[in-house]
Amino acid sequence: MSRDLTIAEVRLTPILVADPPLLNTQGVHQPYTPRLIIEVVTAGGVSGFGETYGDAKYLELAEPFAERLAGRQVNDLNGLFTVADAVAVDAARVENAVDVGGLRGVQTADKLRLSVVSGFEVACLDALGKALELPVHTLLGGKVRDAVEYSAYLFYKYAAHPAGVPSEPEDWGEAVDPAGIVAQARKFTERHGFTSFKLKGGVFPPDEEIAAIRALAEAFPGHPLRLDPNGAWSVPTSLKVAEEVGGILEYLEDPTLGTPGMAEVAGATGVPLATNMCVTTFAEIKEAFTRDAVQVVLSDHHYWGGLRNTQQLAAICRTFGVGVSMHSNTHLGISLAAMTHVAATVPNLHHACDSHYPWQSEDVLTERITFDGGKVTVTDTPGLGIEVDRDRLALLHRRWRDDDGTMRDRDDAAAMRVTQPGWTSPAMPRW
Ligand SMILES: [Mg+2]
C-alpha cells in the first residue's frame, strides 16, 4: 500500500436494503429502501467507502460526478464541491418533484448536489484516513468525546408489510397505540441501552400521540422525550399539543410546516422546537434564526453536504445560541460511522442523535456497529474504522438490479396504498 492519493477508480453500487413497515404521516416504509454505496479507490490501493440516498435522481447525478473524479487527489475535499457544480442538474425536475412527500424538506438542485457530494466526501475521508493511518475524526480536527449518544427512534408500525410482500423477518411486532409504543421503547432499552426516546408522530390524531407520550413519560420517568409529526399539524394544533405535553418534552420536532408557522409556535410556547424540515440548507438559516423559529437544528451530513459542512452548520448554530443534534433517514453502518466521527468533533452537540440503524437488520459491514448504553464508541481505527463485506454488498445490489422498479425510489404513499387503496400523500396540515 502506498501513499499515492490519486483517485484511480470510483465504484457506485446501488442497493436495496430491508426496511420494516414503519409509519409516518406520508404512509409506510416499503419492504426495501434504496441506498447508494460509493467506493473510492486510490492509486496506492486504498479503498474508502461512503453512503447516501439511492433513489434514481441521486444515482443520475452520482454517475457523471464519479466520472470526473479519476485523477484527482483524494484529499482535495474542497474540490468535490467544484466538481459537483460542473455537473448539470435538471433544476426544474428537481424543484417540481416532491421527495417522499416532503419529509426531506425543500428540494433544490444545490441540495441534490450536496446530497451526492456528501457520500463522496465520506468515501474520500475514509480512504485518506486509511492511507494516513488516522481516524476520520482526527482529519476533522479531533474528537472532543469518546462516545456519541443516540436516542431510541420509536415508530408506529405494522406487524408485517401489507399484502405479505416479502422482506427480512423482524421481531419488533406491531405498535399502533400507547402500550405498543411503550413495549417498543422497552425493547430498545433492553437491546441497545438507549435512555432518550423520540416518537415519529403525525400518524394518528394528536390526542392519541399525546397519550403515547404520556405513557412513555410514565414508563420512563425523567428520560428525555421528543415527538416529531413531520409538520402534520396546524399552528393551533401545535400549540394545543405543546400545552398538553410540552412540559415533559425535551423538544417538539417540526410540529408545523415552514419557518413562519414554526416562529408562531415558538413565540407562543416555551417548548423548544427542533427541525430537520424548515432548516435543511444554509440559505434557510438566516430567516429561521433571526425569527427565533427553531431552538435545535437536526443536522444530517447527507443533505448538508458532508462532515465538514456539518461542522460549519454547528458553528453557525453555536453563534446564534441554537442547539444542534442529528437527524436520520434509513441508513447503514457506513453512515452511522460517519455520523459518529463528525458528532465526536462537534463541541456543542448536547442532545442524543437520531438513528434508524437499529431498524436495519441488513448491513454491508463485516461487523455491525453496536450501541452500548445507547452510545457508539468513537473508534481510533484509521478511516471510518469499518470493513465492508463485499459478498453482502453484491447480494443487496442484485436485489436492486432484479427489482422491477417499484422500490428503486422510496415511496411511502405507494406502500400505504397496498392496504388503503386511494391513499395519497395527505394535504398539510392534516390536523
Ligand atoms: Mg424530523
Short mmCIF file of N, CA and C and ligand atoms in Angstrom, two decimals, residues 103 153 198 200 228 230 253-254 275-277 298 327 354, ligand 1:
data_model
loop_
_atom_site.label_atom_id
_atom_site.label_comp_id
_atom_site.label_asym_id
_atom_site.label_seq_id
_atom_site.Cartn_x
_atom_site.Cartn_y
_atom_site.Cartn_z
N LEU A 103 -40.79 14.89 3.25
CA LEU A 103 -40.11 14.53 4.50
C LEU A 103 -38.65 15.00 4.51
N TYR A 153 -35.35 5.49 18.37
CA TYR A 153 -36.24 6.11 17.39
C TYR A 153 -37.50 5.25 17.30
N LYS A 198 -37.43 9.15 20.95
CA LYS A 198 -38.13 10.02 20.01
C LYS A 198 -39.24 9.22 19.35
N LYS A 200 -41.87 9.04 16.29
CA LYS A 200 -42.29 9.58 14.99
C LYS A 200 -43.81 9.69 15.01
N ASP A 228 -42.18 13.98 16.89
CA ASP A 228 -41.92 14.56 15.56
C ASP A 228 -43.02 14.19 14.58
N ASN A 230 -43.56 15.60 11.71
CA ASN A 230 -43.20 16.00 10.33
C ASN A 230 -44.13 17.06 9.75
N GLU A 253 -40.50 18.43 17.61
CA GLU A 253 -39.78 18.50 16.33
C GLU A 253 -40.75 18.76 15.18
N ASP A 254 -40.52 19.81 14.43
CA ASP A 254 -41.33 20.14 13.26
C ASP A 254 -42.83 19.91 13.48
N THR A 275 -35.83 21.08 14.30
CA THR A 275 -36.22 20.90 12.90
C THR A 275 -35.20 20.13 12.08
N ASN A 276 -35.72 19.33 11.17
CA ASN A 276 -34.92 18.86 10.04
C ASN A 276 -35.72 19.08 8.77
N MET A 277 -36.69 20.01 8.85
CA MET A 277 -37.54 20.27 7.68
C MET A 277 -37.52 21.72 7.22
N LEU A 298 -31.45 19.83 13.60
CA LEU A 298 -31.03 18.44 13.48
C LEU A 298 -30.27 18.32 12.17
N HIS A 327 -30.25 14.39 12.64
CA HIS A 327 -31.40 13.76 12.03
C HIS A 327 -30.95 12.44 11.38
N ASP A 354 -30.36 11.11 16.44
CA ASP A 354 -31.31 10.11 15.93
C ASP A 354 -30.55 9.09 15.07
MG MG B 1 -37.78 15.01 11.79
#
